[in-house]
XYZ file of C-alpha atoms in Angstrom:
728
model
C 0.000 0.000 0.000
C 1.355 3.417 -0.943
C 2.115 5.465 2.213
C -0.315 8.331 2.709
C 2.327 11.071 2.697
C 3.841 9.724 -0.539
C 0.431 9.541 -2.192
C -0.273 13.142 -1.199
C 3.157 14.216 -2.514
C 2.417 12.707 -5.927
C -1.063 14.223 -6.055
C 0.247 17.662 -5.088
C 2.988 17.511 -7.704
C 0.462 16.546 -10.398
C -1.926 19.339 -9.456
C 0.882 21.905 -9.337
C 2.241 20.806 -12.716
C -1.173 21.075 -14.359
C -1.617 24.572 -12.949
C 1.859 25.588 -14.100
C 1.105 24.444 -17.657
C -2.550 25.521 -17.644
C -3.562 21.950 -18.496
C -6.756 20.008 -17.848
C -6.442 16.735 -15.873
C -6.654 13.589 -18.028
C -8.390 10.568 -16.580
C -6.052 8.166 -18.357
C -2.987 10.005 -17.103
C -4.291 10.011 -13.514
C -4.998 6.303 -13.729
C -1.534 5.567 -15.113
C 0.116 7.451 -12.237
C -1.966 5.582 -9.676
C -1.460 2.108 -11.173
C 2.327 2.497 -11.431
C 2.695 3.941 -7.935
C 0.511 1.243 -6.379
C 2.365 -1.509 -8.258
C 5.748 -0.329 -6.951
C 4.513 0.455 -3.440
C 5.319 -3.135 -2.361
C 9.007 -2.147 -2.370
C 8.579 -0.257 0.876
C 11.020 2.281 2.285
C 14.572 0.953 2.249
C 13.500 -2.638 1.732
C 14.435 -5.265 -0.828
C 11.423 -6.765 -2.613
C 10.616 -10.302 -1.544
C 12.765 -12.880 -3.327
C 9.758 -15.045 -4.091
C 6.000 -14.897 -3.907
C 3.920 -17.672 -2.390
C 3.694 -19.470 -5.730
C 7.469 -19.471 -6.095
C 7.675 -16.757 -8.752
C 10.068 -13.818 -8.553
C 8.574 -11.128 -6.333
C 9.962 -8.094 -8.126
C 7.134 -5.659 -8.913
C 6.716 -5.465 -12.697
C 4.062 -3.207 -14.184
C 3.049 -3.176 -17.875
C 1.071 -0.144 -19.050
C -0.171 0.211 -22.600
C -1.033 3.890 -22.838
C -2.667 5.141 -26.021
C -1.298 8.131 -27.914
C -2.204 11.356 -26.130
C -2.189 9.878 -22.610
C 0.881 11.861 -21.597
C 2.741 8.800 -20.388
C 6.144 10.451 -19.789
C 4.688 12.820 -17.226
C 2.703 9.969 -15.690
C 5.561 7.547 -15.109
C 7.944 10.253 -13.869
C 5.430 11.584 -11.320
C 4.678 8.033 -10.166
C 8.226 6.703 -9.950
C 10.514 9.646 -9.046
C 9.011 10.492 -5.608
C 8.642 6.803 -4.746
C 12.244 5.982 -5.705
C 13.580 8.894 -3.653
C 11.485 7.920 -0.643
C 12.471 4.249 -0.819
C 16.136 4.790 -1.696
C 16.341 3.527 -5.290
C 17.877 4.851 -8.485
C 15.715 5.230 -11.593
C 16.970 4.152 -15.024
C 14.692 5.512 -17.755
C 15.402 3.653 -20.981
C 14.106 4.453 -24.465
C 14.555 2.755 -27.831
C 15.116 5.858 -29.964
C 17.413 8.868 -29.737
C 14.480 11.186 -30.511
C 12.548 10.176 -27.396
C 15.716 10.118 -25.289
C 16.488 13.710 -26.250
C 12.891 14.794 -25.695
C 12.931 13.314 -22.192
C 16.306 14.746 -21.134
C 16.033 18.188 -22.724
C 12.302 18.940 -22.431
C 10.142 16.593 -20.339
C 12.298 16.257 -17.227
C 13.232 19.970 -17.018
C 9.555 20.907 -17.429
C 8.489 18.491 -14.682
C 11.143 19.727 -12.249
C 10.215 23.342 -13.004
C 6.470 22.946 -12.684
C 5.804 20.159 -10.178
C 7.698 21.259 -7.097
C 9.534 17.927 -7.062
C 13.289 18.061 -6.599
C 15.243 15.363 -8.376
C 18.398 15.339 -10.463
C 18.875 13.612 -13.809
C 21.588 12.900 -16.330
C 22.088 11.250 -19.705
C 24.051 7.987 -19.845
C 25.903 6.987 -22.999
C 28.123 4.069 -23.866
C 31.907 4.244 -24.059
C 31.705 4.538 -27.822
C 30.335 8.086 -27.551
C 33.386 9.340 -25.630
C 36.937 9.988 -26.794
C 39.684 7.987 -25.057
C 42.527 10.343 -24.124
C 45.078 7.532 -24.180
C 44.062 6.624 -27.728
C 44.350 10.288 -28.730
C 47.848 10.511 -27.222
C 48.900 7.359 -29.048
C 47.466 8.441 -32.407
C 49.228 11.789 -32.200
C 52.469 10.294 -30.874
C 53.060 7.354 -33.183
C 54.893 4.165 -32.140
C 54.796 0.375 -32.548
C 51.569 0.062 -30.573
C 50.000 2.628 -32.913
C 51.103 0.512 -35.879
C 49.437 -2.477 -34.215
C 46.212 -0.538 -33.701
C 46.180 0.520 -37.365
C 46.867 -3.070 -38.381
C 43.916 -4.224 -36.314
C 41.455 -1.574 -37.445
C 42.698 -0.682 -40.924
C 41.060 -3.692 -42.546
C 37.733 -2.461 -41.221
C 37.792 0.594 -43.459
C 39.035 3.018 -40.806
C 41.309 5.966 -41.429
C 44.839 4.991 -42.354
C 46.989 6.919 -41.760
C 45.318 8.694 -38.794
C 43.686 12.066 -39.379
C 46.267 13.946 -37.314
C 44.933 17.361 -38.358
C 41.522 16.568 -36.846
C 43.074 14.909 -33.799
C 45.312 17.896 -33.113
C 42.259 20.153 -33.331
C 40.496 17.930 -30.794
C 43.449 18.155 -28.418
C 43.428 21.940 -28.668
C 39.674 22.086 -27.951
C 40.103 19.788 -24.941
C 43.073 21.783 -23.608
C 41.098 25.017 -23.942
C 38.177 23.485 -22.046
C 35.867 23.909 -25.032
C 35.026 20.223 -25.583
C 34.249 17.400 -23.192
C 35.130 14.470 -25.449
C 31.475 13.670 -26.230
C 31.058 12.866 -29.922
C 27.561 14.341 -29.957
C 28.899 17.726 -28.828
C 31.664 18.029 -31.431
C 30.656 20.878 -33.723
C 32.378 19.722 -36.913
C 32.070 16.673 -39.132
C 32.975 13.377 -37.517
C 33.255 10.399 -39.901
C 33.211 6.969 -38.285
C 36.586 6.210 -39.841
C 38.130 9.030 -37.803
C 36.145 8.464 -34.617
C 36.352 4.716 -33.987
C 40.164 4.619 -33.443
C 39.635 7.183 -30.651
C 37.298 5.002 -28.598
C 37.957 2.159 -26.180
C 35.553 -0.648 -25.368
C 35.432 -2.513 -22.070
C 38.204 -4.923 -23.124
C 40.560 -2.093 -24.120
C 39.982 0.167 -21.116
C 42.458 -0.247 -18.235
C 40.285 1.760 -15.832
C 41.992 3.267 -12.760
C 45.418 2.080 -13.965
C 45.249 4.388 -16.985
C 47.401 7.514 -16.708
C 44.445 9.550 -18.001
C 41.917 8.032 -15.591
C 41.433 11.207 -13.535
C 40.630 13.139 -16.743
C 38.674 10.363 -18.505
C 35.504 11.708 -20.106
C 33.628 8.411 -19.792
C 34.370 8.018 -16.082
C 33.520 11.648 -15.414
C 30.137 10.970 -16.992
C 29.775 7.908 -14.769
C 30.486 10.007 -11.690
C 27.607 12.294 -12.623
C 25.382 9.198 -12.766
C 26.251 8.294 -9.192
C 24.837 11.606 -8.011
C 21.729 11.584 -10.225
C 18.303 10.360 -9.161
C 17.184 9.542 -12.719
C 19.498 8.229 -15.425
C 18.194 8.477 -18.989
C 19.668 5.959 -21.408
C 18.704 3.464 -24.130
C 17.767 -0.220 -24.221
C 21.091 -1.215 -25.786
C 23.134 0.285 -22.955
C 20.908 -1.351 -20.332
C 21.395 -4.733 -22.016
C 25.149 -4.164 -22.328
C 25.366 -3.403 -18.621
C 23.358 -6.510 -17.728
C 25.552 -8.675 -19.979
C 28.612 -7.425 -18.040
C 26.980 -8.490 -14.790
C 24.994 -5.356 -13.965
C 26.253 -2.299 -12.105
C 29.281 -1.929 -14.392
C 28.006 0.998 -16.466
C 24.667 1.752 -14.777
C 23.588 1.349 -11.133
C 23.211 -2.152 -9.698
C 19.935 -3.744 -10.861
C 18.982 -4.656 -7.292
C 19.009 -0.957 -6.364
C 17.288 0.258 -9.520
C 13.738 0.808 -10.707
C 13.722 0.567 -14.505
C 11.292 2.427 -16.752
C 11.254 1.045 -20.281
C 9.530 3.447 -22.636
C 8.917 2.072 -26.156
C 9.075 -1.259 -24.325
C 7.850 -3.271 -27.314
C 11.424 -2.959 -28.650
C 13.035 -4.539 -25.578
C 12.567 -8.262 -26.419
C 13.847 -7.870 -29.984
C 16.818 -5.772 -28.877
C 17.595 -8.349 -26.207
C 17.495 -11.150 -28.766
C 19.878 -9.231 -31.016
C 22.121 -8.323 -28.106
C 22.711 -11.952 -27.174
C 23.282 -13.006 -30.771
C 26.733 -13.888 -32.094
C 28.295 -14.000 -35.531
C 31.619 -14.563 -37.267
C 32.931 -14.456 -40.814
C 35.249 -17.216 -41.984
C 37.724 -15.143 -43.976
C 37.265 -12.213 -41.616
C 38.302 -14.483 -38.738
C 41.322 -15.656 -40.733
C 42.318 -12.018 -41.288
C 41.988 -11.324 -37.537
C 44.202 -14.307 -36.734
C 46.815 -13.136 -39.219
C 46.685 -9.700 -37.588
C 47.085 -11.392 -34.204
C 50.272 -13.054 -35.436
C 51.729 -9.747 -36.606
C 50.784 -7.959 -33.380
C 52.380 -10.696 -31.256
C 55.612 -10.508 -33.257
C 55.755 -6.755 -32.660
C 54.863 -6.990 -28.983
C 57.424 -9.708 -28.326
C 60.236 -7.183 -28.795
C 58.543 -4.335 -26.916
C 59.742 -2.818 -23.660
C 56.160 -3.187 -22.450
C 56.897 -6.797 -21.417
C 60.005 -5.988 -19.418
C 62.985 -8.359 -19.300
C 61.146 -11.499 -18.130
C 61.055 -14.422 -20.556
C 57.536 -15.708 -19.722
C 55.516 -12.916 -21.422
C 57.761 -13.068 -24.510
C 57.268 -16.819 -24.722
C 53.540 -16.243 -24.377
C 53.676 -13.892 -27.386
C 55.573 -16.491 -29.419
C 53.094 -19.221 -28.447
C 50.186 -17.014 -29.469
C 51.787 -16.183 -32.802
C 52.552 -19.848 -33.509
C 49.116 -21.126 -32.410
C 47.153 -19.214 -35.057
C 48.226 -21.462 -37.974
C 46.217 -24.559 -36.922
C 43.164 -22.357 -36.221
C 43.395 -20.893 -39.723
C 43.615 -24.443 -41.087
C 40.419 -25.388 -39.195
C 38.640 -22.344 -40.612
C 39.684 -23.262 -44.151
C 38.346 -26.789 -43.620
C 35.024 -25.382 -42.395
C 34.902 -23.095 -45.443
C 34.912 -26.173 -47.684
C 32.153 -27.825 -45.635
C 29.945 -24.742 -45.871
C 30.099 -24.579 -49.656
C 27.283 -27.164 -49.789
C 24.958 -24.600 -48.178
C 25.976 -21.478 -50.102
C 23.709 -20.451 -52.933
C 25.675 -19.621 -56.121
C 26.142 -15.901 -56.667
C 24.646 -15.968 -60.163
C 21.327 -17.272 -58.773
C 20.903 -14.333 -56.367
C 19.498 -10.914 -57.217
C 19.769 -7.678 -55.235
C 16.860 -8.672 -52.988
C 17.978 -12.267 -52.360
C 20.462 -12.437 -49.502
C 21.227 -16.114 -50.082
C 20.486 -16.955 -46.438
C 20.556 -20.624 -45.443
C 18.738 -21.245 -42.159
C 19.448 -24.556 -40.428
C 16.051 -26.125 -39.552
C 15.246 -25.672 -35.847
C 18.815 -24.443 -35.450
C 20.191 -27.965 -35.807
C 23.615 -27.795 -37.450
C 24.799 -30.726 -39.631
C 27.105 -33.106 -37.779
C 30.197 -32.221 -39.818
C 29.732 -28.489 -39.265
C 29.018 -29.050 -35.576
C 32.210 -31.087 -35.174
C 34.269 -28.398 -36.909
C 32.681 -25.773 -34.653
C 33.600 -27.851 -31.597
C 37.249 -27.912 -32.700
C 37.211 -24.161 -33.350
C 35.521 -23.562 -29.999
C 38.397 -25.295 -28.214
C 41.034 -23.503 -30.291
C 39.487 -20.057 -29.797
C 39.060 -20.780 -26.087
C 42.791 -21.445 -25.787
C 43.571 -18.252 -27.702
C 41.234 -16.304 -25.434
C 42.875 -17.673 -22.283
C 46.375 -16.793 -23.502
C 45.345 -13.298 -24.598
C 43.730 -12.700 -21.194
C 46.966 -13.796 -19.507
C 48.966 -11.439 -21.700
C 46.633 -8.538 -21.019
C 46.882 -9.184 -17.270
C 50.673 -9.004 -17.542
C 50.423 -5.726 -19.456
C 48.028 -4.327 -16.852
C 50.478 -5.229 -14.070
C 53.345 -3.611 -15.989
C 51.350 -0.396 -16.330
C 51.958 0.137 -12.610
C 54.971 -2.047 -11.841
C 56.980 -1.901 -15.090
C 60.770 -1.852 -14.873
C 61.001 1.665 -16.317
C 58.892 4.662 -17.271
C 59.155 3.574 -20.912
C 57.967 0.055 -20.016
C 54.971 1.427 -18.131
C 54.050 3.795 -20.951
C 54.334 1.120 -23.637
C 52.394 -1.388 -21.518
C 49.511 1.072 -21.350
C 49.574 1.648 -25.090
C 49.802 -2.044 -25.976
C 46.978 -2.893 -23.587
C 44.453 -1.352 -25.992
C 45.761 -3.358 -28.977
C 45.712 -6.661 -27.107
C 42.333 -5.797 -25.581
C 40.940 -5.323 -29.067
C 42.172 -8.773 -30.022
C 40.604 -10.222 -26.870
C 37.267 -8.724 -27.851
C 37.420 -10.101 -31.397
C 38.422 -13.590 -30.283
C 35.750 -13.697 -27.567
C 33.007 -12.641 -30.003
C 33.989 -15.386 -32.426
C 34.257 -17.860 -29.540
C 30.606 -17.212 -28.679
C 29.611 -18.175 -32.219
C 31.676 -21.382 -32.279
C 30.332 -22.446 -28.895
C 26.790 -21.933 -30.138
C 27.371 -23.920 -33.348
C 28.979 -26.738 -31.324
C 26.071 -26.767 -28.859
C 22.915 -28.877 -28.987
C 19.809 -27.132 -27.653
C 17.947 -28.869 -24.787
C 14.830 -30.727 -25.895
C 11.592 -28.845 -25.306
C 13.200 -25.422 -24.913
C 13.046 -22.636 -27.466
C 16.023 -23.226 -29.781
C 18.804 -21.002 -30.993
C 18.467 -19.936 -34.625
C 21.605 -20.681 -36.634
C 22.177 -19.606 -40.216
C 24.729 -18.582 -42.785
C 24.807 -16.163 -45.668
C 27.380 -15.058 -48.248
C 28.622 -11.491 -47.845
C 30.599 -9.369 -50.273
C 33.892 -8.023 -48.942
C 35.492 -5.831 -51.555
C 35.854 -7.901 -54.693
C 35.710 -11.244 -52.887
C 33.039 -13.124 -50.955
C 33.011 -14.288 -47.362
C 30.623 -16.534 -45.430
C 28.957 -15.097 -42.339
C 27.688 -17.476 -39.645
C 25.147 -16.265 -37.094
C 23.391 -17.593 -34.020
C 20.642 -15.987 -31.974
C 18.119 -17.067 -29.358
C 14.645 -16.997 -30.899
C 13.160 -15.640 -27.676
C 14.601 -13.181 -25.174
C 12.593 -14.681 -22.321
C 15.342 -16.597 -20.530
C 17.970 -13.846 -20.844
C 15.586 -11.189 -19.574
C 14.392 -13.418 -16.745
C 17.891 -14.216 -15.500
C 19.482 -10.815 -16.018
C 16.633 -8.380 -15.397
C 13.284 -9.501 -14.021
C 14.784 -11.645 -11.234
C 17.295 -8.964 -10.230
C 15.796 -5.488 -10.614
C 14.128 -3.727 -7.702
C 11.145 -3.102 -9.969
C 10.247 -2.222 -13.528
C 7.666 -0.316 -15.560
C 7.150 -1.221 -19.215
C 5.123 1.197 -21.285
C 4.298 2.015 -24.891
C 1.307 2.863 -27.028
C 1.516 -0.667 -28.483
C 2.235 -3.561 -26.116
C -0.822 -5.766 -26.568
C -1.840 -7.575 -29.727
C -5.359 -8.728 -30.563
C -6.517 -7.438 -27.184
C -4.077 -9.368 -24.953
C -0.433 -9.412 -23.836
C 0.340 -13.016 -24.796
C 2.856 -12.058 -27.480
C 4.775 -9.766 -25.111
C 4.813 -12.477 -22.437
C 6.146 -15.077 -24.864
C 8.953 -12.845 -26.093
C 9.900 -11.114 -22.828
C 9.348 -13.906 -20.279
C 7.603 -11.639 -17.771
C 6.977 -13.226 -14.343
C 3.512 -14.449 -13.401
C 3.012 -11.671 -10.853
C 3.279 -8.949 -13.494
C 0.433 -6.430 -13.456
C -1.085 -5.306 -16.779
C -3.086 -2.211 -17.639
C -4.524 -0.821 -20.863
C -5.277 2.883 -20.894
C -7.134 4.033 -24.018
C -6.181 7.119 -25.969
C -8.283 10.242 -25.333
C -8.627 10.752 -29.106
C -12.070 10.664 -30.705
C -11.112 8.182 -33.440
C -14.618 8.040 -34.940
C -14.673 11.754 -35.629
C -10.985 12.250 -36.418
C -10.167 9.549 -38.958
C -11.563 7.068 -41.438
C -10.061 3.698 -42.324
C -10.596 3.112 -46.049
C -10.313 -0.357 -47.607
C -10.842 0.055 -51.350
C -12.041 -2.765 -53.573
C -8.999 -3.859 -55.600
C -9.997 -7.341 -56.820
C -6.513 -8.658 -56.098
C -4.571 -9.618 -53.001
C -0.982 -8.909 -51.962
C 1.273 -11.461 -53.603
C -0.518 -11.021 -56.909
C 1.762 -9.055 -59.286
C -1.245 -6.873 -60.115
C -1.305 -5.569 -56.535
C 1.692 -3.321 -57.203
C 0.104 -2.022 -60.412
C -3.133 -1.271 -58.575
C -1.309 0.819 -55.970
C 0.685 2.621 -58.654
C -2.451 3.563 -60.594
C -4.480 4.365 -57.453
C -2.100 6.848 -55.806
C -2.808 9.723 -58.264
C -6.551 9.062 -57.842
C -6.419 8.999 -54.043
C -4.028 11.905 -53.473
C -3.817 15.353 -54.946
C -0.634 17.246 -55.651
C -0.906 19.256 -52.415
C -1.236 16.159 -50.221
C 0.827 15.584 -47.079
C 0.991 11.790 -47.042
C 2.954 8.844 -45.731
C 2.985 5.628 -47.784
C 4.190 2.561 -45.866
C 5.438 -0.608 -47.530
C 6.369 -4.018 -46.135
C 8.635 -4.785 -49.087
C 11.467 -2.700 -50.507
C 10.955 -4.351 -53.876
C 7.325 -3.214 -54.011
C 8.233 0.281 -52.810
C 10.746 0.711 -55.618
C 8.423 -0.849 -58.202
C 5.605 1.533 -57.271
C 7.982 4.496 -57.358
C 9.300 3.572 -60.803
C 5.746 3.050 -62.085
C 4.586 6.565 -61.193
C 4.683 9.322 -63.773
C 7.590 11.771 -63.624
C 5.452 14.546 -62.158
C 4.315 12.282 -59.309
C 7.820 10.956 -58.657
C 8.854 14.565 -58.015
C 6.489 14.628 -55.028
C 7.919 11.459 -53.488
C 10.649 11.426 -50.825
C 11.862 7.821 -50.771
C 13.485 6.285 -47.715
C 16.385 4.904 -49.750
C 17.419 8.356 -50.968
C 17.829 10.221 -47.658
C 18.673 9.783 -44.009
C 15.510 9.595 -41.935
C 15.896 12.936 -40.128
C 16.872 14.661 -43.362
C 13.886 13.203 -45.231
C 11.425 14.304 -42.528
C 12.932 17.800 -42.536
C 12.555 18.058 -46.327
C 8.946 16.875 -46.045
C 8.085 19.542 -43.461
C 9.773 22.238 -45.540
C 7.683 21.305 -48.585
C 4.453 21.402 -46.589
C 5.392 24.753 -45.015
C 5.854 26.143 -48.540
C 2.363 24.977 -49.483
C 3.653 22.181 -51.710
C 2.656 18.530 -51.748
C 4.921 15.816 -50.350
C 4.582 12.025 -50.136
C 6.977 9.933 -48.062
C 7.688 6.349 -49.191
C 8.993 4.307 -46.259
C 9.425 0.831 -44.821
C 9.040 -0.472 -41.255
C 11.262 2.179 -39.644
C 8.742 4.831 -40.712
C 5.818 2.925 -39.204
C 6.719 4.085 -35.680
C 8.634 6.905 -34.070
C 7.655 9.294 -36.869
C 5.841 12.347 -35.540
C 4.159 14.415 -38.272
C 1.307 16.221 -36.520
C -1.432 18.327 -38.062
C -0.856 19.516 -41.609
C 2.322 17.459 -42.024
C 0.394 14.206 -42.445
C -3.280 14.004 -43.329
C -3.237 10.671 -45.138
C -1.469 7.407 -44.289
C -1.442 4.759 -47.019
C -0.468 1.181 -46.147
C 0.401 -1.262 -48.912
C -0.678 -4.377 -47.017
C -1.100 -5.952 -43.597
C 2.510 -5.841 -42.301
C 3.257 -9.517 -41.796
C 6.891 -10.264 -40.930
C 9.266 -11.149 -43.756
C 8.951 -14.956 -44.022
C 12.666 -15.588 -44.641
C 13.956 -13.969 -41.429
C 16.048 -16.773 -39.845
C 15.064 -16.009 -36.251
C 11.338 -15.806 -36.981
C 11.479 -18.838 -39.274
C 13.176 -20.925 -36.568
C 10.698 -19.730 -33.953
C 7.794 -20.639 -36.257
C 9.225 -24.129 -36.827
C 9.639 -24.599 -33.088
C 6.057 -23.511 -32.374
C 4.904 -26.058 -34.961
C 6.924 -28.753 -33.183
C 5.086 -27.755 -29.977
C 1.720 -28.370 -31.714
C 1.031 -24.653 -31.957
C -0.053 -22.760 -35.043
C 2.771 -20.249 -35.716
C 0.594 -18.172 -38.009
C -2.041 -17.546 -35.347
C 0.358 -17.568 -32.395
C 3.025 -15.350 -33.907
C 2.352 -13.901 -37.353
C -1.173 -12.554 -36.854
C -0.552 -10.884 -33.460
C 2.708 -9.363 -34.731
C 0.962 -8.049 -37.841
C -1.865 -6.616 -35.759
C 0.589 -4.770 -33.532
C 2.492 -3.393 -36.524
C -0.719 -2.259 -38.206
C -1.726 -0.351 -35.076
C 1.689 1.318 -35.115
C 1.425 2.137 -38.823
C -2.053 3.613 -38.598
C -0.954 5.528 -35.497
C 1.215 7.799 -37.643
C -1.927 9.743 -38.613
C -3.294 11.101 -35.336
C -0.554 12.692 -33.221
C -2.708 15.186 -31.302
C -6.355 15.569 -30.365
C -6.930 18.080 -33.176
C -5.485 15.947 -35.996
C -7.752 14.509 -38.676
C -7.310 12.495 -41.857
C -7.573 9.211 -43.732
C -5.905 5.810 -43.551
C -6.037 3.738 -46.726
C -5.150 0.050 -46.531
C -4.618 -1.721 -49.875
C -5.378 -5.164 -48.485
C -8.788 -6.792 -48.761
C -7.731 -9.647 -46.471
C -8.567 -7.494 -43.462
C -12.260 -7.993 -44.222
C -12.257 -11.163 -46.345
C -10.154 -13.473 -44.131
C -11.059 -14.687 -40.650
C -7.676 -13.588 -39.245
C -8.040 -10.228 -40.996
C -11.248 -9.521 -39.144
C -9.539 -10.139 -35.794
C -6.791 -7.709 -36.823
C -9.427 -5.169 -37.875
C -11.149 -5.376 -34.495
C -7.835 -4.712 -32.707
C -7.402 -1.339 -34.439
C -8.608 1.906 -32.860
C -12.295 2.575 -33.622
C -11.806 4.581 -36.809
C -14.801 5.148 -39.086
C -14.731 2.374 -41.663
C -15.268 2.741 -45.374
C -15.106 -0.735 -46.852
C -15.338 -1.427 -50.604
C -17.075 1.860 -51.278
C -16.472 3.394 -54.702
C -14.882 6.410 -53.154
C -12.130 6.676 -55.744
C -12.528 6.744 -59.502
C -9.878 4.158 -60.313
C -9.024 3.684 -63.998
C -10.998 1.029 -65.837
C -7.804 -0.966 -66.293
C -7.635 -1.325 -62.537
C -11.328 -1.774 -61.755
C -11.732 -4.498 -64.359
C -8.953 -6.670 -62.908
C -10.185 -9.875 -61.324
């Protein structure tokens, strides 16, 4: 039960904030505040949540809130969680899936709430190491030595700058010395190509932490110190997952002392699945091993190792041990040729992916992977030993030169450790047999072009994030709030539960949008006399667009297939193509800016986009009055992870189409149609070029899951050309 004084504090803050903004209370927003606060109240002041409930399930309070567009969910979860976390002694990690929402929260929402509510809490933005310059790397790149040559050898094959851009790096040093730049990539005012930036960063394996001579000035650790003082830490799902994979509490606060808020929470299971995936390229791995040999030969003669023989012998052993590993990789290359589709049988849309059924790898490939797993494990152990010796020499080296070189070489060897460990994860997965009855690991291969030659990429990924999230998050966090406008599918949360593995004690709430959908928008399903999959479907859309839109329209056209998007674009007349801004031609932010500029000038503009434009795109009012959707957005059938999951559901006597495909499509269609109404004053049309939504039994269930738009089904609203109307 929420303590009375805490309840009154939240209510007072809400009332004061509404008065400050001259806003009217929203029933959905009030309910969201109350449900979240009551769900987390079981934490109690200064107490750990119970380890288990009476039924044996994890007792961490988890609250899932689907809040329709216009609810004002950011304000709601901050007002509910911030006072409670302060009173009970917990940190808050607020995680989003997109940079746009992250920036909105940190630069607008949180400052507004602090200013208007009377609450007093501090907040900061957390970024990964890759966003901060490493001073030791900068020193090395400007200084030049054998360890620099090793770094260039390691990274040069990846397309990075070689030689280093010393003009840019010297400018950076001057800005840092003058106190004008804090090493944050996002705050550098000039251009910053990846090729120039990546050599300046250090990942966890390359960073020597407190032993680094630049530790007291380190930009990343300074940012971490600000996190320790903050009440709310704003970050992204990827950084949360990275921290959990490192054991938790390495980058962000300890999970046990943290209440997590996951906004855009429908992304979390997919991001978790991707995060725990592994991959390796055969020839790419061979190149890394050859680089390892060269680096070890250079390091063997370095002062960084001191005068002792053991570390030099370790370098020689590492250099000599790569040859048999390369031989094993070449043998596997020959085995994999049976599964590689010939290049001349692939077109630009065919990736040549071969998915191993139910993730079961052929015996020969599995045996080769087992050998490689053992070989890479031995390499990893030796590299870890060498890096430990270098770390010791950074403090206890025989001379100043030895200590300096040990610090510089640590980054090069750390990079090798990271590469070997990533490949090791792949070989272990391919050598592993999944337990019977459990969701399998998807395993697949595909050919990839590398310059003028071709490599083979091997990948492995869990098909569900459930176990990883259970072990690393739900069973450890103090509490969690998951929210989004789209978390349920077909009226329930079964799909989210399957993918995220939420505990049985999770509380679920659905808060409808305050929008008057009946008055604001109409869902139009024109009669086309053909279904998606029929070649005529693309022609129908191409001929219908000029009939449906006028040349002053502000529209968003969403496709599920890049091929169809490009075919429709090429089929339009030249004057209509001039109105189209196609996703493939611009960066997303640039395209949206161009679209707004056209509308502001009184011109027409039509955006052609794929799945990334079906959510997170905010074009309110005049900027989007018509959303056109090519078809019900079913997942691409050849995705290896989804294909393996579907096969596994079939093996469990479940219908993958109804269990997985239909709910996923329903959720995506809600997201797509949601691009139209972004505020309570918005109006417009949604046109869906897919008759299955009314003609198929599963389509009708998808239709009923959509917001209650006015429906115009098979009405002759548009004067389509006879060539189209006569198709059957």
